[in-house]
Amino acid sequence: MTLLRGVDLHGDRVDIRIDGGRITEVGRLTRRPGEESSDRGTVRPGFVDDHLHLHALAAAVASLDCGRTRDLAAALRMAMVDRGGWVRGIGYPGDDLDAAALDRLHGSRPVRIQHRSGALWMVNSLGVAALGLDHADHPGIERDFSGAPTGRIWRADDWLRTRTLAEIPDLGDVGRRLAGYGITAVTDATPDLDPATYGSFLTLPQRVTLLGVPLGDSAPAPLVTGPYKIVLADSSLPSLPELTDRIRAARAAGRSVAVHCVTREALLLLLAALDECGPPGPGDRIEHAALVPADVVGELARRGLTVVTQPGFIADRGDEYLREVDDPDDLYRVSSLIKAGVKVRLSSDAPYGPLDPREVIDAARHRRTRGGRIAGRNERITKRQALHAYLGPALRPGSRADLVLLDEAGSVKDVFIVGQRTPLRLAPRARTTVPYRPQ
Ligand SMILES: [Zn+2]
């Protein structure tokens, strides 16, 4: 049992008793013998990050960040290799690399570089050979007109993991970093998870929901099997009947759907497919909704859909978006969705977007780009709205004890998940690389 004494909860100074993972009492309470206690501070629900990628987040720490590298060849030359002997880069902003182009940058060790969207890996010729792409059978392997692999591989993370000897990353450190940000629950949005990886999620203190559990399977408790993730790849959209079939299959397996939708075309296709499938499921979600035309906002509300969005991208990449879109209000809308009655959840999409909820909230409030411009001023929301869309359920007697204790400066002092005090570790600012280990 734990007693939080003299804490601020919704503006009232109270004591809070936690027992069996729940808040049992709130009021003026007397400490019981043997009861652990914490004094003063402000208590609020933990953040719920409803869309991120846990294994990629763990792996990102041990990778070369290609996002802000000016001389990629030099950076690759200096980079350490992972246990499979690969140089691994992430966050590359272009999709212009293939095996030949990568060979010119670095040809002496196998290299794999991930596009910053997470959807594409680009490997050099040694990488093509190490993966056996010539004879491999995976639909994501891009081939030229003669059937030879180009070195570009789409949406094949789990397949690549087995081929590159990459370990399933240990998520303990990720769990402590998340706790340091006051995050008490997460949803992993990686599609098509390999059931062999479920065990790794059990090492996190956070409550974990998985969207990538294959249809017909379910993740072991306390992991939660969430809606079924469907990716509408921007480059090759499915036909309407194909998408309708996939949604029907999820419904038949008792799952709602969580559909990755970045473009207008994908969004309109999804709405048409949902209409074919009858009334939407209560848990149906749109992931990202990166571009929503104004006249579609009402359509989302009418169908009772939840939008899980990442305004953090506006702060991170807003200047590029501004060059590409006609109306910046269409980008990662939040305010108009809330006004129309759409359920909105904020999230990070880490490691592809910033993980820190405060950065995401600032981006939702100000929509200021790195270049200092405001991308879509009508879509800014208040801090209160942002917190409402990011925090877990309100704390009251009977509710789950997933909560954060803040000090006077508003910094995270302590985190309780399922009533258990959770060790904190804030993210180190600098990335680290793994030491070289010859194979
Ligand atoms: Zn994602």
Short mmCIF file of C-alpha atoms and ligand atoms in Angstrom, two decimals:
data_model
loop_
_atom_site.label_atom_id
_atom_site.label_comp_id
_atom_site.label_asym_id
_atom_site.label_seq_id
_atom_site.Cartn_x
_atom_site.Cartn_y
_atom_site.Cartn_z
CA MET A 1 0.00 0.00 0.00
CA THR A 2 1.16 3.53 -0.73
CA LEU A 3 -0.06 6.86 0.64
CA LEU A 4 0.51 10.12 -1.22
CA ARG A 5 0.19 12.81 1.44
CA GLY A 6 -0.80 16.42 0.95
CA VAL A 7 -0.79 16.30 -2.83
CA ASP A 8 -2.60 18.57 -5.25
CA LEU A 9 -5.29 16.76 -7.25
CA HIS A 10 -7.42 18.95 -9.57
CA GLY A 11 -6.66 21.93 -7.31
CA ASP A 12 -7.58 20.21 -4.01
CA ARG A 13 -4.99 19.28 -1.39
CA VAL A 14 -5.70 15.64 -0.52
CA ASP A 15 -4.16 12.34 0.53
CA ILE A 16 -4.41 9.45 -1.93
CA ARG A 17 -4.22 5.77 -0.97
CA ILE A 18 -3.10 3.23 -3.59
CA ASP A 19 -3.70 -0.46 -3.06
CA GLY A 20 -3.77 -3.40 -5.46
CA GLY A 21 -3.01 -1.18 -8.47
CA ARG A 22 -6.00 1.10 -7.83
CA ILE A 23 -6.77 4.32 -6.03
CA THR A 24 -8.81 3.17 -3.05
CA GLU A 25 -9.32 6.40 -1.07
CA VAL A 26 -8.99 10.15 -1.59
CA GLY A 27 -9.37 12.64 1.29
CA ARG A 28 -7.82 13.27 4.69
CA LEU A 29 -6.23 9.92 5.50
CA THR A 30 -4.09 8.51 8.31
CA ARG A 31 -0.95 6.62 7.49
CA ARG A 32 -1.18 2.93 8.34
CA PRO A 33 1.70 0.94 9.79
CA GLY A 34 4.03 -0.35 7.09
CA GLU A 35 2.50 1.91 4.45
CA GLU A 36 4.99 3.55 2.09
CA SER A 37 4.41 7.27 1.69
CA SER A 38 5.32 10.21 -0.53
CA ASP A 39 4.85 13.83 0.44
CA ARG A 40 3.58 16.79 -1.55
CA GLY A 41 3.55 17.57 -5.22
CA THR A 42 0.87 17.62 -7.88
CA VAL A 43 -0.75 14.40 -9.01
CA ARG A 44 -2.13 13.91 -12.50
CA PRO A 45 -2.89 10.91 -14.72
CA GLY A 46 0.06 9.55 -16.72
CA PHE A 47 0.47 10.27 -20.42
CA VAL A 48 -0.85 7.65 -22.82
CA ASP A 49 1.25 7.51 -26.00
CA ASP A 50 -1.25 5.94 -28.35
CA HIS A 51 1.04 5.45 -31.34
CA LEU A 52 4.73 4.61 -31.22
CA HIS A 53 7.13 1.83 -32.27
CA LEU A 54 8.89 0.31 -29.28
CA HIS A 55 11.45 -1.96 -30.94
CA ALA A 56 12.43 0.76 -33.41
CA LEU A 57 12.75 3.18 -30.50
CA ALA A 58 15.13 0.81 -28.70
CA ALA A 59 17.14 0.19 -31.87
CA ALA A 60 17.35 3.91 -32.71
CA VAL A 61 19.68 4.48 -29.78
CA ALA A 62 22.28 2.17 -31.37
CA SER A 63 22.05 3.62 -34.89
CA LEU A 64 23.64 6.37 -36.92
CA ASP A 65 21.23 9.31 -37.19
CA CYS A 66 21.24 10.20 -40.91
CA GLY A 67 18.67 12.97 -40.46
CA ARG A 68 21.07 15.81 -39.83
CA THR A 69 24.29 14.36 -41.20
CA ARG A 70 25.91 16.65 -43.74
CA ASP A 71 28.58 14.22 -44.95
CA LEU A 72 26.91 10.81 -44.98
CA ALA A 73 29.94 9.01 -46.46
CA ALA A 74 32.15 10.24 -43.63
CA ALA A 75 29.54 9.36 -41.02
CA LEU A 76 29.17 5.84 -42.42
CA ARG A 77 32.95 5.42 -42.42
CA MET A 78 33.07 6.34 -38.72
CA ALA A 79 29.99 4.33 -37.68
CA MET A 80 30.21 1.21 -35.52
CA VAL A 81 28.62 -2.03 -36.65
CA ASP A 82 25.88 -3.97 -34.88
CA ARG A 83 26.18 -7.58 -33.79
CA GLY A 84 25.29 -8.78 -37.28
CA GLY A 85 28.22 -6.81 -38.70
CA TRP A 86 25.98 -4.13 -40.27
CA VAL A 87 26.26 -0.37 -40.24
CA ARG A 88 22.73 0.72 -39.42
CA GLY A 89 21.45 4.22 -40.15
CA ILE A 90 18.05 5.71 -39.43
CA GLY A 91 16.13 8.92 -40.07
CA TYR A 92 17.35 9.38 -43.68
CA PRO A 93 15.18 12.14 -45.18
CA GLY A 94 15.28 11.08 -48.86
CA ASP A 95 14.21 7.96 -50.73
CA ASP A 96 16.84 8.39 -53.42
CA LEU A 97 19.32 5.71 -52.36
CA ASP A 98 19.63 2.29 -53.93
CA ALA A 99 22.41 -0.32 -53.74
CA ALA A 100 24.59 1.40 -56.37
CA ALA A 101 24.24 4.83 -54.75
CA LEU A 102 25.00 3.42 -51.30
CA ASP A 103 28.05 1.57 -52.66
CA ARG A 104 29.47 4.93 -53.71
CA LEU A 105 29.00 6.21 -50.14
CA HIS A 106 30.23 3.10 -48.37
CA GLY A 107 31.05 -0.18 -50.06
CA SER A 108 33.29 -1.98 -47.59
CA ARG A 109 30.74 -3.15 -45.00
CA PRO A 110 27.07 -4.07 -45.30
CA VAL A 111 24.96 -0.93 -44.79
CA ARG A 112 21.27 -0.56 -44.20
CA ILE A 113 19.65 2.84 -43.95
CA GLN A 114 16.06 3.44 -42.98
CA HIS A 115 13.96 6.21 -44.49
CA ARG A 116 12.72 8.48 -41.73
CA SER A 117 9.12 7.32 -42.30
CA GLY A 118 10.18 3.84 -41.21
CA ALA A 119 8.60 2.34 -44.34
CA LEU A 120 11.72 1.81 -46.47
CA TRP A 121 15.16 0.28 -45.94
CA MET A 122 17.96 0.94 -48.43
CA VAL A 123 20.95 -1.44 -48.49
CA ASN A 124 24.27 -1.47 -50.39
CA SER A 125 25.53 -4.38 -52.53
CA LEU A 126 27.14 -6.17 -49.59
CA GLY A 127 23.80 -5.79 -47.86
CA VAL A 128 21.95 -7.22 -50.88
CA ALA A 129 24.27 -10.23 -50.76
CA ALA A 130 24.06 -10.65 -46.97
CA LEU A 131 20.27 -10.64 -47.14
CA GLY A 132 20.21 -13.01 -50.12
CA LEU A 133 17.82 -10.63 -51.91
CA ASP A 134 18.50 -12.26 -55.30
CA HIS A 135 16.55 -15.35 -54.33
CA ALA A 136 14.53 -14.10 -51.36
CA ASP A 137 10.77 -14.09 -51.48
CA HIS A 138 9.24 -11.05 -49.79
CA PRO A 139 6.74 -8.72 -51.47
CA GLY A 140 8.61 -5.65 -50.17
CA ILE A 141 11.82 -6.38 -52.13
CA GLU A 142 11.96 -3.86 -55.00
CA ARG A 143 13.31 -5.27 -58.27
CA ASP A 144 14.32 -3.67 -61.55
CA PHE A 145 12.95 -4.68 -64.98
CA SER A 146 15.36 -7.65 -65.11
CA GLY A 147 14.24 -8.93 -61.70
CA ALA A 148 17.45 -7.92 -59.94
CA PRO A 149 16.99 -6.40 -56.45
CA THR A 150 17.56 -2.63 -56.36
CA GLY A 151 18.60 -2.61 -52.71
CA ARG A 152 15.32 -1.02 -51.62
CA ILE A 153 13.03 -2.97 -49.30
CA TRP A 154 9.59 -1.77 -48.26
CA ARG A 155 7.82 -2.53 -44.99
CA ALA A 156 9.72 -5.64 -44.02
CA ASP A 157 11.02 -4.95 -40.50
CA ASP A 158 10.37 -8.35 -38.98
CA TRP A 159 11.73 -10.16 -42.05
CA LEU A 160 14.87 -8.02 -41.97
CA ARG A 161 15.37 -8.64 -38.28
CA THR A 162 15.66 -12.37 -38.85
CA ARG A 163 18.02 -11.86 -41.79
CA THR A 164 20.35 -9.33 -40.14
CA LEU A 165 20.77 -11.25 -36.88
CA ALA A 166 19.44 -8.19 -35.10
CA GLU A 167 18.27 -9.19 -31.66
CA ILE A 168 14.82 -8.38 -30.47
CA PRO A 169 15.84 -5.23 -28.61
CA ASP A 170 15.63 -5.14 -24.84
CA LEU A 171 12.89 -2.68 -23.93
CA GLY A 172 13.85 -2.15 -20.28
CA ASP A 173 15.68 1.07 -21.03
CA VAL A 174 12.82 2.31 -23.23
CA GLY A 175 10.42 1.66 -20.34
CA ARG A 176 12.49 3.79 -17.99
CA ARG A 177 12.77 6.59 -20.55
CA LEU A 178 9.00 6.55 -21.07
CA ALA A 179 8.46 6.67 -17.31
CA GLY A 180 10.84 9.65 -17.16
CA TYR A 181 8.46 11.50 -19.45
CA GLY A 182 5.51 10.52 -17.25
CA ILE A 183 4.14 8.02 -19.79
CA THR A 184 2.21 5.22 -18.11
CA ALA A 185 0.61 3.48 -21.11
CA VAL A 186 1.60 2.98 -24.73
CA THR A 187 0.22 1.55 -27.94
CA ASP A 188 2.74 -0.08 -30.26
CA ALA A 189 1.61 0.63 -33.82
CA THR A 190 4.00 -1.66 -35.69
CA PRO A 191 2.01 -3.80 -38.16
CA ASP A 192 2.29 -7.58 -38.51
CA LEU A 193 4.19 -8.33 -35.31
CA ASP A 194 6.00 -11.63 -35.03
CA PRO A 195 4.40 -13.42 -32.03
CA ALA A 196 7.96 -14.41 -30.99
CA THR A 197 8.44 -10.76 -29.97
CA TYR A 198 5.48 -10.55 -27.54
CA GLY A 199 7.70 -11.49 -24.59
CA SER A 200 9.89 -8.42 -25.10
CA PHE A 201 6.91 -6.11 -24.41
CA LEU A 202 6.33 -7.76 -21.04
CA THR A 203 9.54 -6.16 -19.72
CA LEU A 204 7.98 -2.68 -19.89
CA PRO A 205 6.38 -1.31 -16.73
CA GLN A 206 3.82 0.58 -18.89
CA ARG A 207 0.49 -0.83 -19.94
CA VAL A 208 1.02 -2.00 -23.51
CA THR A 209 -1.52 -2.33 -26.31
CA LEU A 210 -0.39 -3.94 -29.58
CA LEU A 211 -1.96 -3.10 -32.95
CA GLY A 212 0.21 -5.56 -34.91
CA VAL A 213 -1.15 -8.79 -33.42
CA PRO A 214 -2.02 -10.99 -36.42
CA LEU A 215 -5.70 -11.79 -36.97
CA GLY A 216 -6.76 -14.92 -35.12
CA ASP A 217 -3.99 -14.48 -32.56
CA SER A 218 -4.03 -12.61 -29.25
CA ALA A 219 -1.20 -11.26 -27.14
CA PRO A 220 -0.68 -12.79 -23.67
CA ALA A 221 -1.97 -10.81 -20.67
CA PRO A 222 -1.30 -8.24 -19.40
CA LEU A 223 -0.56 -7.14 -22.99
CA VAL A 224 -3.71 -5.89 -24.69
CA THR A 225 -4.60 -6.88 -28.25
CA GLY A 226 -5.73 -3.62 -29.82
CA PRO A 227 -7.45 -2.76 -33.10
CA TYR A 228 -5.89 -4.44 -36.15
CA LYS A 229 -3.30 -2.30 -37.95
CA ILE A 230 -3.78 -1.85 -41.68
CA VAL A 231 -1.23 0.19 -43.62
CA LEU A 232 -2.47 2.09 -46.64
CA ALA A 233 0.94 2.60 -48.24
CA ASP A 234 1.10 5.96 -50.00
CA SER A 235 2.93 4.39 -52.94
CA SER A 236 0.51 1.55 -53.71
CA LEU A 237 -3.02 1.87 -52.41
CA PRO A 238 -5.13 -1.30 -52.38
CA SER A 239 -8.32 -1.45 -54.42
CA LEU A 240 -11.60 -0.73 -52.66
CA PRO A 241 -12.62 -4.43 -52.62
CA GLU A 242 -9.20 -5.44 -51.24
CA LEU A 243 -9.44 -2.96 -48.39
CA THR A 244 -13.06 -3.86 -47.70
CA ASP A 245 -12.05 -7.53 -47.43
CA ARG A 246 -9.30 -6.74 -44.95
CA ILE A 247 -11.63 -4.70 -42.74
CA ARG A 248 -14.28 -7.44 -42.91
CA ALA A 249 -11.65 -10.05 -41.92
CA ALA A 250 -10.69 -7.93 -38.88
CA ARG A 251 -14.36 -7.53 -37.91
CA ALA A 252 -14.86 -11.30 -38.25
CA ALA A 253 -11.91 -11.84 -35.86
CA GLY A 254 -13.52 -9.48 -33.34
CA ARG A 255 -11.09 -6.61 -33.93
CA SER A 256 -11.62 -2.94 -34.71
CA VAL A 257 -9.20 -1.45 -37.24
CA ALA A 258 -6.40 1.11 -36.93
CA VAL A 259 -5.66 2.33 -40.42
CA HIS A 260 -2.49 4.17 -41.41
CA CYS A 261 -3.68 7.07 -43.57
CA VAL A 262 -1.34 9.83 -44.66
CA THR A 263 -2.71 11.14 -47.95
CA ARG A 264 -6.13 12.51 -48.93
CA GLU A 265 -6.55 9.62 -51.37
CA ALA A 266 -5.93 7.04 -48.64
CA LEU A 267 -8.40 8.77 -46.33
CA LEU A 268 -11.18 8.86 -48.93
CA LEU A 269 -10.53 5.23 -49.86
CA LEU A 270 -10.76 4.24 -46.19
CA LEU A 271 -14.05 6.08 -45.68
CA ALA A 272 -15.52 4.37 -48.72
CA ALA A 273 -14.34 0.96 -47.51
CA LEU A 274 -15.70 1.52 -44.00
CA ASP A 275 -19.08 2.41 -45.48
CA GLU A 276 -19.07 -0.87 -47.42
CA CYS A 277 -18.51 -2.73 -44.14
CA GLY A 278 -21.56 -1.38 -42.34
CA PRO A 279 -21.55 0.57 -39.07
CA PRO A 280 -18.02 1.41 -37.86
CA GLY A 281 -16.65 -0.44 -34.84
CA PRO A 282 -16.40 1.62 -31.65
CA GLY A 283 -12.60 1.29 -31.59
CA ASP A 284 -11.91 2.14 -35.26
CA ARG A 285 -9.00 4.55 -35.53
CA ILE A 286 -7.24 6.52 -38.19
CA GLU A 287 -3.48 6.65 -37.63
CA HIS A 288 -1.83 9.99 -38.54
CA ALA A 289 -4.61 11.56 -40.66
CA ALA A 290 -1.75 13.72 -41.91
CA LEU A 291 -3.89 15.42 -44.56
CA VAL A 292 -7.60 15.98 -43.99
CA PRO A 293 -9.46 18.29 -46.38
CA ALA A 294 -11.89 20.62 -44.60
CA ASP A 295 -14.98 18.98 -46.08
CA VAL A 296 -13.99 15.57 -44.73
CA VAL A 297 -13.79 16.65 -41.07
CA GLY A 298 -17.55 16.22 -40.59
CA GLU A 299 -17.42 12.82 -42.28
CA LEU A 300 -14.98 11.58 -39.63
CA ALA A 301 -17.21 12.84 -36.84
CA ARG A 302 -20.34 11.31 -38.35
CA ARG A 303 -18.71 7.87 -38.39
CA GLY A 304 -17.53 8.10 -34.76
CA LEU A 305 -13.90 7.54 -35.77
CA THR A 306 -10.94 8.26 -33.51
CA VAL A 307 -7.99 10.12 -35.00
CA VAL A 308 -4.59 9.31 -33.50
CA THR A 309 -2.41 12.18 -34.69
CA GLN A 310 1.15 13.48 -34.26
CA PRO A 311 1.43 17.27 -34.39
CA GLY A 312 5.07 16.79 -33.31
CA PHE A 313 5.83 16.32 -37.01
CA ILE A 314 4.82 19.94 -37.62
CA ALA A 315 7.59 21.18 -35.32
CA ASP A 316 10.05 18.66 -36.73
CA ARG A 317 9.33 18.88 -40.49
CA GLY A 318 6.81 21.67 -40.91
CA ASP A 319 8.97 23.74 -43.25
CA GLU A 320 9.09 20.90 -45.77
CA TYR A 321 5.35 20.28 -45.44
CA LEU A 322 4.66 23.97 -46.08
CA ARG A 323 6.40 23.69 -49.45
CA GLU A 324 4.21 20.72 -50.40
CA VAL A 325 0.65 21.48 -49.29
CA ASP A 326 -1.88 24.07 -50.45
CA ASP A 327 -3.62 24.61 -47.12
CA PRO A 328 -1.48 24.15 -43.99
CA ASP A 329 -4.64 23.76 -41.88
CA ASP A 330 -5.12 20.37 -43.58
CA LEU A 331 -1.88 19.10 -41.98
CA TYR A 332 -2.25 17.07 -38.79
CA ARG A 333 -5.49 18.84 -37.95
CA VAL A 334 -6.48 18.94 -34.31
CA SER A 335 -8.66 21.95 -33.44
CA SER A 336 -11.24 21.51 -36.21
CA LEU A 337 -11.50 17.78 -35.44
CA ILE A 338 -12.18 18.45 -31.75
CA LYS A 339 -14.74 21.15 -32.63
CA ALA A 340 -16.54 18.76 -34.98
CA GLY A 341 -16.74 16.12 -32.26
CA VAL A 342 -14.06 13.74 -33.55
CA LYS A 343 -12.28 11.85 -30.78
CA VAL A 344 -8.63 12.91 -31.00
CA ARG A 345 -5.61 11.34 -29.31
CA LEU A 346 -2.16 12.91 -29.46
CA SER A 347 0.85 10.62 -29.78
CA SER A 348 4.50 10.61 -30.80
CA ASP A 349 5.08 8.00 -33.54
CA ALA A 350 8.54 7.74 -31.92
CA PRO A 351 11.22 7.15 -33.04
CA TYR A 352 9.96 8.79 -36.27
CA GLY A 353 8.57 11.79 -34.38
CA PRO A 354 9.67 13.41 -31.09
CA LEU A 355 8.95 11.16 -28.08
CA ASP A 356 8.68 13.80 -25.34
CA PRO A 357 4.96 14.58 -24.74
CA ARG A 358 5.88 18.16 -23.84
CA GLU A 359 7.36 18.65 -27.32
CA VAL A 360 4.23 17.18 -28.94
CA ILE A 361 1.98 19.37 -26.79
CA ASP A 362 4.01 22.48 -27.61
CA ALA A 363 3.72 21.61 -31.29
CA ALA A 364 -0.06 21.16 -30.97
CA ARG A 365 -0.38 24.53 -29.19
CA HIS A 366 1.89 26.62 -31.39
CA ARG A 367 2.42 24.67 -34.64
CA ARG A 368 5.71 26.48 -35.04
CA THR A 369 8.22 24.99 -37.50
CA ARG A 370 12.00 24.90 -37.03
CA GLY A 371 12.15 27.83 -39.43
CA GLY A 372 9.86 29.84 -37.12
CA ARG A 373 6.75 29.77 -39.33
CA ILE A 374 3.30 28.75 -38.12
CA ALA A 375 1.84 25.84 -40.08
CA GLY A 376 -1.96 26.02 -39.88
CA ARG A 377 -2.74 28.63 -37.25
CA ASN A 378 -6.44 27.69 -37.16
CA GLU A 379 -5.54 24.20 -35.96
CA ARG A 380 -3.74 25.31 -32.81
CA ILE A 381 -5.25 24.07 -29.55
CA THR A 382 -4.98 25.13 -25.91
CA LYS A 383 -2.74 23.41 -23.39
CA ARG A 384 -5.85 22.13 -21.64
CA GLN A 385 -7.16 20.55 -24.86
CA ALA A 386 -3.75 19.03 -25.56
CA LEU A 387 -3.50 17.50 -22.09
CA HIS A 388 -7.01 16.12 -22.41
CA ALA A 389 -6.03 14.39 -25.65
CA TYR A 390 -2.79 12.97 -24.21
CA LEU A 391 -3.45 12.04 -20.58
CA GLY A 392 -5.02 8.87 -19.26
CA PRO A 393 -8.43 8.79 -17.57
CA ALA A 394 -9.26 11.08 -14.61
CA LEU A 395 -8.09 9.91 -11.18
CA ARG A 396 -10.74 9.08 -8.60
CA PRO A 397 -11.42 6.32 -6.06
CA GLY A 398 -11.70 3.03 -7.93
CA SER A 399 -9.67 4.16 -10.93
CA ARG A 400 -6.38 2.57 -11.94
CA ALA A 401 -3.37 4.01 -10.14
CA ASP A 402 -1.47 5.06 -13.27
CA LEU A 403 -0.32 8.46 -12.14
CA VAL A 404 2.49 10.94 -12.05
CA LEU A 405 3.70 13.03 -9.13
CA LEU A 406 5.13 16.40 -10.23
CA ASP A 407 7.34 18.69 -8.16
CA GLU A 408 6.72 22.42 -7.74
CA ALA A 409 8.51 23.19 -11.01
CA GLY A 410 6.21 20.77 -12.85
CA SER A 411 8.94 18.17 -13.41
CA VAL A 412 8.23 14.49 -13.04
CA LYS A 413 9.14 13.48 -9.48
CA ASP A 414 7.68 9.99 -9.34
CA VAL A 415 5.66 7.71 -11.59
CA PHE A 416 3.26 5.00 -10.49
CA ILE A 417 2.07 2.39 -12.96
CA VAL A 418 -0.49 -0.10 -11.72
CA GLY A 419 0.23 1.43 -8.32
CA GLN A 420 3.91 0.47 -8.48
CA ARG A 421 6.62 3.09 -8.16
CA THR A 422 8.55 2.96 -11.43
CA PRO A 423 12.23 3.82 -11.84
CA LEU A 424 12.83 6.88 -13.99
CA ARG A 425 15.44 7.60 -16.61
CA LEU A 426 15.29 10.66 -18.80
CA ALA A 427 16.42 10.25 -22.37
CA PRO A 428 20.08 11.02 -22.93
CA ARG A 429 20.43 13.91 -25.35
CA ALA A 430 23.12 12.28 -27.48
CA ARG A 431 22.67 9.07 -29.41
CA THR A 432 25.09 6.27 -28.66
CA THR A 433 26.42 3.55 -30.91
CA VAL A 434 27.08 -0.05 -29.96
CA PRO A 435 30.73 -1.11 -29.69
CA TYR A 436 32.33 -2.92 -32.60
CA ARG A 437 32.27 -6.68 -32.16
CA PRO A 438 33.79 -8.76 -34.95
CA GLN A 439 31.70 -11.74 -35.99
ZN ZN B 1 3.78 4.80 -36.80
#
